[in-house]
XYZ file of C-alpha atoms in Angstrom:
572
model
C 123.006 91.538 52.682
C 123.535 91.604 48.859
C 126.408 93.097 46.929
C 124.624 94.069 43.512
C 126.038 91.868 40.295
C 126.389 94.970 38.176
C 129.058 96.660 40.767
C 131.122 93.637 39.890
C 131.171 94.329 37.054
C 131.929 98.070 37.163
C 134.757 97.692 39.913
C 137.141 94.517 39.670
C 140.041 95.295 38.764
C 140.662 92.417 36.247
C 136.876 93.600 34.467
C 137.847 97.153 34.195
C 138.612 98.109 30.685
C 141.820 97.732 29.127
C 144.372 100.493 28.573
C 143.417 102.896 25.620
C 146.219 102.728 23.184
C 146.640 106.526 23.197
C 146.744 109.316 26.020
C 143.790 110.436 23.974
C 141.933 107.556 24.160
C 142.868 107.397 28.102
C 141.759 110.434 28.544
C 138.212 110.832 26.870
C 137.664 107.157 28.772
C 138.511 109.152 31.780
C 136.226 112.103 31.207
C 133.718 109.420 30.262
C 134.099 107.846 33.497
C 134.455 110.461 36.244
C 131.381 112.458 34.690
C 129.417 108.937 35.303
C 130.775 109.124 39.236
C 130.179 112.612 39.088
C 126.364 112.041 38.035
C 125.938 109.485 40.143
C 127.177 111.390 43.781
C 124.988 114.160 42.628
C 121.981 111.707 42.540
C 122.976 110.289 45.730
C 123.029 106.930 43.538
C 125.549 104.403 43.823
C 126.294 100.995 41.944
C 126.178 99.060 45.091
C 122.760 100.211 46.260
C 120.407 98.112 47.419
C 116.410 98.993 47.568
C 116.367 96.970 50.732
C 119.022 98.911 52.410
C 116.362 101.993 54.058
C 114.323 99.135 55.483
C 117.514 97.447 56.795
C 118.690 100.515 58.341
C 115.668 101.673 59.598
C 115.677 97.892 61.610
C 119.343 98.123 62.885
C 118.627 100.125 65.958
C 116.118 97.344 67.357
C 119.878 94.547 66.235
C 121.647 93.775 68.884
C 124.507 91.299 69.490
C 122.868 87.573 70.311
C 125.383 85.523 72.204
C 123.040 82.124 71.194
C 122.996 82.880 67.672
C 125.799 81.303 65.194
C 128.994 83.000 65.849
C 129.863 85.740 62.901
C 132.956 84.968 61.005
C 135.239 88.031 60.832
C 137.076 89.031 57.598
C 139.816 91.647 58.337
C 141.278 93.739 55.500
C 143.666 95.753 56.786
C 145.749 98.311 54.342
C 149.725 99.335 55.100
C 150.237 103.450 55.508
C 146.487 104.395 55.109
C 146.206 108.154 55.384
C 142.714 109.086 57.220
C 141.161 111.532 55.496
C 142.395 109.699 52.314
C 139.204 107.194 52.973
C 136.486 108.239 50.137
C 133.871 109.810 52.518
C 136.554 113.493 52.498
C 135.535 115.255 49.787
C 137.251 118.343 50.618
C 141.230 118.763 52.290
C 142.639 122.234 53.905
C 144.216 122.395 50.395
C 141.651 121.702 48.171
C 138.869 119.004 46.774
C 139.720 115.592 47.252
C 138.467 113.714 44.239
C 138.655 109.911 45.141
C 136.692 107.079 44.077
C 136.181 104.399 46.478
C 132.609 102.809 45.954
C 133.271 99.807 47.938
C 134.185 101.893 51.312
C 130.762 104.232 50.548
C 128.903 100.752 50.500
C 130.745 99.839 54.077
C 129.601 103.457 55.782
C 125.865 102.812 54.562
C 125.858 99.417 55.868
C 127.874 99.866 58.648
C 129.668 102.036 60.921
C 132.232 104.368 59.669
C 135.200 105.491 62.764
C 136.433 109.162 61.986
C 138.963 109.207 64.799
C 140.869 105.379 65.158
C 143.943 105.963 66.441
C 146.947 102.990 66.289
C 148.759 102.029 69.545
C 151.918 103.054 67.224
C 152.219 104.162 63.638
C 154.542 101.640 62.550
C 154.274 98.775 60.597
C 155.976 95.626 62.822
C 154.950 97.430 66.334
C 151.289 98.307 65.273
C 150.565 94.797 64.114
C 152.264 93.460 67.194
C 149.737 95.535 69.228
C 146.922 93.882 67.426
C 148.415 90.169 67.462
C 149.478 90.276 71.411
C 146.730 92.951 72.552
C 148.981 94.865 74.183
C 150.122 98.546 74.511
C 153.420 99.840 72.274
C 155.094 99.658 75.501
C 154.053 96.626 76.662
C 154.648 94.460 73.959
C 158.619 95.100 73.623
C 158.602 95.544 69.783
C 159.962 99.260 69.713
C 160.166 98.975 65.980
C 160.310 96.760 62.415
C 163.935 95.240 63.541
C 163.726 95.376 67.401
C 161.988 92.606 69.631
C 162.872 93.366 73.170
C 161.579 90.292 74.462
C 161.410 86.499 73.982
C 157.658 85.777 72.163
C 157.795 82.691 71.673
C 155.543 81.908 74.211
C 153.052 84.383 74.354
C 149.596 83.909 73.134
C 148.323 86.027 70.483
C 144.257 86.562 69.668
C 144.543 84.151 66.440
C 145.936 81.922 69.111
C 142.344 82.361 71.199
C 140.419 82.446 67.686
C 141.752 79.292 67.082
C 142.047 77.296 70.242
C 139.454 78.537 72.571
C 136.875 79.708 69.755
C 136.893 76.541 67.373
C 137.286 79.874 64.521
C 139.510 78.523 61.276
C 141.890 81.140 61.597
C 143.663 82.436 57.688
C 146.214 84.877 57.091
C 147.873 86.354 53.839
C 149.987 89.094 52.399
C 152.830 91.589 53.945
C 151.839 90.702 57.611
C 154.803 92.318 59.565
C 154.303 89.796 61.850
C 156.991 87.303 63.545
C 159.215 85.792 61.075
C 159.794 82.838 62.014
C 155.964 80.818 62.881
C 156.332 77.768 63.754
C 153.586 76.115 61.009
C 153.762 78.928 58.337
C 157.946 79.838 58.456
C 158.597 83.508 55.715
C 162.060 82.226 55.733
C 163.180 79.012 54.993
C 167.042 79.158 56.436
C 165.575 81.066 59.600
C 168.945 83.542 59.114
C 168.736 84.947 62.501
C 168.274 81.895 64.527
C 164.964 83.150 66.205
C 163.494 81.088 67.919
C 160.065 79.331 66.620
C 156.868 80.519 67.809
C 153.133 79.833 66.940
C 151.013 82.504 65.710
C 147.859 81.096 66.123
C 146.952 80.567 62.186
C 145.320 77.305 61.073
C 146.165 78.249 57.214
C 148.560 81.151 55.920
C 150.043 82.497 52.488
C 152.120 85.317 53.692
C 154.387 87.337 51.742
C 156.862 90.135 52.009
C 156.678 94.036 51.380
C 157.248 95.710 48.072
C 160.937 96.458 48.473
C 161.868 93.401 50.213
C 160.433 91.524 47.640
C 162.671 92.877 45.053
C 166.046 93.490 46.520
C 166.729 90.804 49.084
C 168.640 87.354 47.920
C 166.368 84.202 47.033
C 167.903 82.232 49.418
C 166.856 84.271 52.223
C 163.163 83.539 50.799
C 162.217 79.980 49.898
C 158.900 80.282 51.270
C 157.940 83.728 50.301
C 154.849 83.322 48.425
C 154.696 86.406 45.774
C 158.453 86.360 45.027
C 157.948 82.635 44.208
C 155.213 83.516 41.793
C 156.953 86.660 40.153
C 160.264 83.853 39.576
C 158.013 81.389 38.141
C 156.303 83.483 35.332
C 156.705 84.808 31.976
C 155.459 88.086 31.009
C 155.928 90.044 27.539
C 157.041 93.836 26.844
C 155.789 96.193 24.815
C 158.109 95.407 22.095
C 157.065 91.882 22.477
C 159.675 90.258 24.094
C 159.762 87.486 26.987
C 160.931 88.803 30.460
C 160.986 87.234 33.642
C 158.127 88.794 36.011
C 159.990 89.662 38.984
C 162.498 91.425 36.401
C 159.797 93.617 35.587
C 158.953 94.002 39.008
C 162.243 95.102 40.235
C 162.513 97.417 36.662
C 158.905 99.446 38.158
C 159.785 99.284 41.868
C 163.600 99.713 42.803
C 164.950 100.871 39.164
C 166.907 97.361 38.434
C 166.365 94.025 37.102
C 166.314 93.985 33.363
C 167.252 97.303 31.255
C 163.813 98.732 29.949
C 162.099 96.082 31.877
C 159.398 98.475 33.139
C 156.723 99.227 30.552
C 153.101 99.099 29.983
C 152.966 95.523 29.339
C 155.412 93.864 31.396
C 153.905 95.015 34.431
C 149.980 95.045 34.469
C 147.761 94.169 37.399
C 148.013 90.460 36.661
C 150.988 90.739 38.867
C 150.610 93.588 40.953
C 151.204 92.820 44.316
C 147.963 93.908 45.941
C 146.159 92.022 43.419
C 148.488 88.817 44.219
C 147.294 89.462 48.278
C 143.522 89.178 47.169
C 143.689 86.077 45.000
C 145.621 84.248 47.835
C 142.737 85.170 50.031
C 140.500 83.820 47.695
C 142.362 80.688 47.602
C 142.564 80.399 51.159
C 138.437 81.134 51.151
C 138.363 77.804 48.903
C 140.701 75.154 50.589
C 138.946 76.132 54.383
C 136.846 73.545 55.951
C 133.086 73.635 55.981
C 130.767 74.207 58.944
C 133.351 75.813 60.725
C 133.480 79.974 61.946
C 136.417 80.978 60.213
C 138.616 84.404 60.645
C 140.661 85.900 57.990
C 143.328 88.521 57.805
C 144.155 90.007 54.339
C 147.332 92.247 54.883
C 147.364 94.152 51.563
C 151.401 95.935 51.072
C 149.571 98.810 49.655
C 149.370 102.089 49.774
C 152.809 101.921 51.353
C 155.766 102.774 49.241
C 157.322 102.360 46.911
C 154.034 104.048 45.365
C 153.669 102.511 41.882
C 150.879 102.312 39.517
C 150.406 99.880 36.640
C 149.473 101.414 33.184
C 145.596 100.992 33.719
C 146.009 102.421 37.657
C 147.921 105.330 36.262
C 145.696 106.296 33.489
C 142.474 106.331 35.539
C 143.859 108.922 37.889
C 145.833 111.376 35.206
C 143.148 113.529 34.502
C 142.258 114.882 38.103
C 143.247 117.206 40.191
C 144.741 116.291 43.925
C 145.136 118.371 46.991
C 148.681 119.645 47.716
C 150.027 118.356 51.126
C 149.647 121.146 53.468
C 152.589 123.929 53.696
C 154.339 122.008 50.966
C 152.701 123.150 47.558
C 154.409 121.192 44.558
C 155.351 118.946 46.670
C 154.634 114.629 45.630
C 153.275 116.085 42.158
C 151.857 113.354 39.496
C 154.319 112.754 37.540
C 152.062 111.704 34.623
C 151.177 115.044 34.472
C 154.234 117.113 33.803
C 154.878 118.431 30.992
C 158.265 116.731 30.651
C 156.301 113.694 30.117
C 153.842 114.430 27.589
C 156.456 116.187 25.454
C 158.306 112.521 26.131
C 155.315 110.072 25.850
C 153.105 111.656 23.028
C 151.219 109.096 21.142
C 152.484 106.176 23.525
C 150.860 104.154 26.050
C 151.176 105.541 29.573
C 153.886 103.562 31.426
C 154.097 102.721 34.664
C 154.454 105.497 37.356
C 155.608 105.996 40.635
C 155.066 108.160 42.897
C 153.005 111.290 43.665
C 149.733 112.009 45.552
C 148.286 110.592 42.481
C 149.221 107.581 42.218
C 148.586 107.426 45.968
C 145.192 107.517 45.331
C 145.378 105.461 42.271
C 146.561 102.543 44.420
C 143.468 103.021 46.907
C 141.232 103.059 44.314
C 142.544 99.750 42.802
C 142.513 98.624 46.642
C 138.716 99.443 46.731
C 137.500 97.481 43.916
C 140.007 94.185 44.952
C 138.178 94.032 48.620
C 135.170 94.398 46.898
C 135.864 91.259 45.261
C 136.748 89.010 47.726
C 133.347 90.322 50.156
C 131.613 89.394 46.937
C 133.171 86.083 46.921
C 132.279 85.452 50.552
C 128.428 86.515 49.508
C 129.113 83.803 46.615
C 129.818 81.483 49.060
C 126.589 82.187 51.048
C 128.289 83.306 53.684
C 128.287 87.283 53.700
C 125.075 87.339 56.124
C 126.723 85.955 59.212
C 130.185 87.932 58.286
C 131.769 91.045 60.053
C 133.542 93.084 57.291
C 136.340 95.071 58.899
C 138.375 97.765 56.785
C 141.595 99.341 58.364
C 144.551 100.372 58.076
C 148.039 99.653 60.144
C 148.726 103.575 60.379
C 148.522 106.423 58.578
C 151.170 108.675 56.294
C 151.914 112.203 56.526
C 151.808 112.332 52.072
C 154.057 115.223 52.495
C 152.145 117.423 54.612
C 154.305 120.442 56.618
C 157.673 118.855 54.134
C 157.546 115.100 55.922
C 156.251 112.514 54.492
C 155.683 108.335 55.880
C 154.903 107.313 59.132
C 156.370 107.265 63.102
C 155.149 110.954 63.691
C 152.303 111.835 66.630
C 150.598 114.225 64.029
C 146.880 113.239 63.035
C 148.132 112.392 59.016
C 150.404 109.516 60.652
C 148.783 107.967 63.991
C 145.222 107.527 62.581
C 143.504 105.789 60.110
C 140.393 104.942 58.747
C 138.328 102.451 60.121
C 134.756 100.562 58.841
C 132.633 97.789 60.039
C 129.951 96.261 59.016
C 128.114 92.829 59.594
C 125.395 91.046 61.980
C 124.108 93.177 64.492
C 126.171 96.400 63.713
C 124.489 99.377 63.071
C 124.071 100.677 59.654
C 124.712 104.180 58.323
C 126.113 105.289 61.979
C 129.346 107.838 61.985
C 131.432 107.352 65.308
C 133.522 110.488 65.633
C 134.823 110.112 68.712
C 138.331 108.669 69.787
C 138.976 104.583 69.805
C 141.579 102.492 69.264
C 142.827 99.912 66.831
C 144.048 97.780 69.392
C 140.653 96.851 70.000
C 139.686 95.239 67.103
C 141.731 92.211 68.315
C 139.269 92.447 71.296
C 136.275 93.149 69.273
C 136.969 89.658 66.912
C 136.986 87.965 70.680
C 133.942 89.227 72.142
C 132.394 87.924 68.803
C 133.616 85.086 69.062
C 132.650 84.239 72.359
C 135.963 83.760 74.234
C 135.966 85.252 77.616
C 139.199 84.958 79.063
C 141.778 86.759 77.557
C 145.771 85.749 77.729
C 147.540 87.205 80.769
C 148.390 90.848 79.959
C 145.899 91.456 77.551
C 144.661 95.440 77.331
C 142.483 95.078 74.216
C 139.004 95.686 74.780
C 135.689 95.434 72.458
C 133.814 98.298 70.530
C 131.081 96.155 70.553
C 129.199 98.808 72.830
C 129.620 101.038 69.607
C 128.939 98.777 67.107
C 125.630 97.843 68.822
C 125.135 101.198 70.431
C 124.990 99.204 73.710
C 126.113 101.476 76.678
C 126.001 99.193 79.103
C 129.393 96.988 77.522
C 132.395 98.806 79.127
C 134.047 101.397 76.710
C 137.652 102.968 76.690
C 138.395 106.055 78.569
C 140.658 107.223 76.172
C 143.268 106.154 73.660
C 146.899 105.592 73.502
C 149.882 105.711 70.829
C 153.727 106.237 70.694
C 156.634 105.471 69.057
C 160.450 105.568 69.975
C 160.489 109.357 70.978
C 157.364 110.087 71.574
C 154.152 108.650 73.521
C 150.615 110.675 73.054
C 147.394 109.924 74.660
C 144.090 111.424 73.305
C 140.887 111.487 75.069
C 137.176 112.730 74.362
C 135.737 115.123 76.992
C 133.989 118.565 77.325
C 135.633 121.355 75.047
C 135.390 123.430 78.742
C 134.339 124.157 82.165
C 131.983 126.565 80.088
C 130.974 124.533 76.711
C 129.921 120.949 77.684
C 130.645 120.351 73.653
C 132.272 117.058 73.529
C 135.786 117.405 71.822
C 139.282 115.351 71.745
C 142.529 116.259 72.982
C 145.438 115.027 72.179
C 148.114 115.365 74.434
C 152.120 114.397 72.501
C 154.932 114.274 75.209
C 158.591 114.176 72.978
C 161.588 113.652 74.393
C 163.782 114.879 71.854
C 163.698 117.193 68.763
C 163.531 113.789 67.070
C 160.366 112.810 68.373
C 158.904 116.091 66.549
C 159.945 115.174 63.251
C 157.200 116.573 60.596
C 155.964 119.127 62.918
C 154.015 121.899 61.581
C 155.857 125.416 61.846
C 153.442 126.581 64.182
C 154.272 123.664 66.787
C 156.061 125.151 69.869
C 159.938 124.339 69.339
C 161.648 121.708 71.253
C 163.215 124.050 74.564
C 167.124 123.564 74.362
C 168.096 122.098 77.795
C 164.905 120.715 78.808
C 164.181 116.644 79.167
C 160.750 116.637 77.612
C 158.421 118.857 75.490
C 154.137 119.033 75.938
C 152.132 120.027 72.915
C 148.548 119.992 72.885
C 145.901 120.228 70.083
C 141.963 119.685 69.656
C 141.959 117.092 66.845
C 138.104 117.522 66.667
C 138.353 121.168 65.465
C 141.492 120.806 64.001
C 142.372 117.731 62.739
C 145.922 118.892 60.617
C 147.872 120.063 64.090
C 148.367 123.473 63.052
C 146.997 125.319 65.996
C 148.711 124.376 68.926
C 146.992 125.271 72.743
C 149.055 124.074 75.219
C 149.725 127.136 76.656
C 145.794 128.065 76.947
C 144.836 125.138 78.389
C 146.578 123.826 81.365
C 143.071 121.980 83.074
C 143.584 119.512 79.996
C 147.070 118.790 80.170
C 146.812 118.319 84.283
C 143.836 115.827 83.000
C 145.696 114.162 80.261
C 148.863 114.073 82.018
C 148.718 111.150 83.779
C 147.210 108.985 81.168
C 150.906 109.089 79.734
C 153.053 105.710 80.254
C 154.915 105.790 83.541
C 158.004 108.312 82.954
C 156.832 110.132 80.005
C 156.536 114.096 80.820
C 155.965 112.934 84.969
């Protein structure tokens, strides 16, 4: 597998061009540059394409999975509050054309296989990742949400843990994690504050770092080992007007509204120091310092898209001049705000600030996401190493961007508890779309599988997608797939659209137990019955992904089938 030279080029970040010094000059570069993208889907041409890749693909169906050849390291790069449709391969939304640019991910569905329904076990940071680490179900792991851990962890075993210790793998982590705070060999804070007890993650190397917000409000002391607040304290960086400011000043200026007055501008804050750009040059650095000879895993928790949604000058600019989809039964709703007219009138002649905010700069952030994991599988391809690699591209849940007047995450509707999901690699098939139901969960047992490791920790649920990934269908498969949070549990399952139409379709079955648990809900959801205990609500996400047509009352054979897939007391 070869990444082609000239798409480095084209797509790092840092090798982009620099900011025009007028929103005219931004602006023809723009036209310039989306006609080129234009031209080039048109043509069906890309900058990553390889001459090689029909030949490959037209071998992949003979690959399969060879348990004596060398064991595959796995690189995971896993995005926070990925919207699914928001992916690059959706060109069109229920509210209109979808224009986004993300090369990298088209390169990942040619050479791999792209996952149009991967649902997470919960669609919350802390508890989805906790599903992941301990391979467990949101109910089973006793992290309910980002502040509550039911249970005592300490000595549970998570799949790094296996990686590690029964695999031989080199096991790396960096970035917003979400993960236990207080590891036992790679501590976020250095006081421990709540007197948690220490556990062991299962890393052999790890740079991790905090969220956006956290980074820039809470108190230094709390964060002596935080790696990107360390760097933003330890830096210089210059205004527009020329002057010296402290980086995490600036930081704070584009992301909460404080730190130094007028600390925000074009200069001051440039991708140099952006924190998803920070994430990938620690996972470059943890790429250099690993040993040699050795199968290594690597988890690259990027903090974006998730909000505060902020865009450098460059990352605004590139997204000004096109048109986004409105969120669905909200129109005007998370406008670009580089667009009003307010700020042209404002800003004529000047260089485009920072922004935040806005479907816009939603996408802007993806985009810049793109081309940084880009670079570091074209450092691993440097390194030699790219053939015997298994590229995985995911997110930790989706984001409802405003659609039906809710926007963020923790909501059973399709926006929130899915995600997009590519993999590519040694013996995967190439240029294969999987649009039926799986899980996230199973990734954890996926890596495992790959690895080699056949006993699993006590309590383990995760399985492998292996039989997908090979299009082997005699590896055991999930029935169907599961995912709650707090108020709410949902189980979705592929199976015959009827008694009548042997169609293949998913259902998704959401039991609430409060109004609470249908926050976001489309206005054509069934309302919450005053009096009763629980509520049912049923939809085929296969013919209608966006929840708007609700069929619960037509068919009761599903829900009596879906029913008791539910956790144990949830709508039974």
């Amino acid at each position: 597998m070869k990444l082609s030279s000239l798409a480095a080029v084209a797509v790092v970040g840092t090798l982009l061009p620099t900011l025009a010094s007028s929103q005219e000059e931004q602006s023809s570069s723009l036209r310039r540059k989306d006609n080129e993208r234009g031209q080039r889907r048109q043509l069906n041409l890309n900058q990553f394409h390889d001459p090689r890749s029909e030949f490959v693909k037209q071998q992949s169906d003979a690959i399969q999975h060879n348990a004596n050849s060398a064991r595959p390291n796995i690189l995971f790069l896993l995005l926070d509050q990925w919207r699914p449709d928001w992916d690059g391969q959706h060109k069109d939304t229920r509210t209109g054309p979808l224009p986004l640019n993300m090369p990298f991910l088209d390169e990942m569905s040619r050479r791999g296989t792209h996952f149009t329904q991967a649902y997470v076990p919960s669609p919350f940071c802390g508890p989805s990742r906790a599903c992941l680490a301990f391979g467990k179900e949101y109910d089973e792991t006793g992290v309910m949400d980002n502040k509550r851990w039911s249970v005592d962890h300490t000595q549970w075993t998570t799949v790094y843990k296996l990686l590690r210790d029964d695999a031989n793998y080199h096991t790396m982590s960096c970035g917003k994690d979400d993960f236990y705070e207080w590891d036992y060999n790679f501590p976020k804070y250095a006081n421990n504050p709540n007197n948690m007890p220490v556990m062991d993650l299962g890393f052999s190397d790890a740079i991790r770092s905090d969220g956006k917000v956290r980074v820039a409000k809470d108190a230094d002391e709390l964060f002596k080992n935080e790696a990107y607040r360390t760097y933003l304290n330890g830096i210089t960086v210059k205004k527009d007007d020329g002057t010296d400011i402290n980086a995490r000043q600036a930081y704070k200026g584009c992301f909460i509204g404080k730190g130094a007055p007028d600390g925000c501008d074009a200069t001051s804050f440039q991708n140099a120091i952006y924190p998803d750009d920070f994430v990938r040059d620690k996972a470059i650095e943890l790429l250099h310092r690993k040993p040699a000879g050795k199968p290594w895993f690597m988890q690259v928790n990027f903090p974006g898209p998730h909000p505060p949604i902020v865009s450098t000058s460059r990352m605004a600019a590139s997204v000004m001049e096109r048109q986004w989809p409105d969120p669905i039964n909200n129109p005007g709703f998370m406008r670009c705000p580089q667009q009003t007219q307010k700020f042209k009138l404002n800003n004529q002649g000047q260089i485009l600030p920072p922004q935040i905010d806005g479907r816009c700069n939603y996408a802007a952030e993806l985009e810049n996401l793109d081309a940084l994991m880009f670079s570091i599988v074209k450092h691993v391809e440097e390194m030699g190493e790219l053939d015997n690699t298994i590229v995985i591209v995911a997110g930790d849940h989706g984001e409802n961007l405003g659609d039906n007047g809710a926007s963020g995450k923790g909501m059973p509707w399709h926006a929130a508890v899915s995600t997009p999901l590519f993999i590519m690699g040694p013996g995967i098939r190439h240029g294969r779309v999987h649009e039926g139901p799986v899980s996230t969960l199973d990734l954890g047992g996926t890596w495992l599988d790959y690895a080699g490791v056949s006993s699993m920790a006590p309590g383990m649920t995760t399985s492998s997608l292996r039989s997908i990934l090979a299009q082997d269908m005699s590896l055991p498969r999930r029935p169907h797939v599961s995912s709650g949070y707090l108020e709410w549990r949902t189980v979705i399952k592929e199976m015959p659209t009827s008694p009548e139409d042997p169609t293949l379709t998913s259902y998704k079955l959401i039991c609430a137990k409060s109004p609470k648990g249908m926050k976001g809900a489309p206005k054509s959801a069934t309302p919450f019955p005053a009096g009763e205990a629980w509520h049912i609500m049923l939809y085929d996400v296969t013919r209608d992904p966006d929840d708007l047509l609700p069929i619960e009352q037509l068919r009761p054979d599903v829900i009596a089938e879906l029913l008791p897939l539910l956790p144990e007391g949830w709508c039974r």
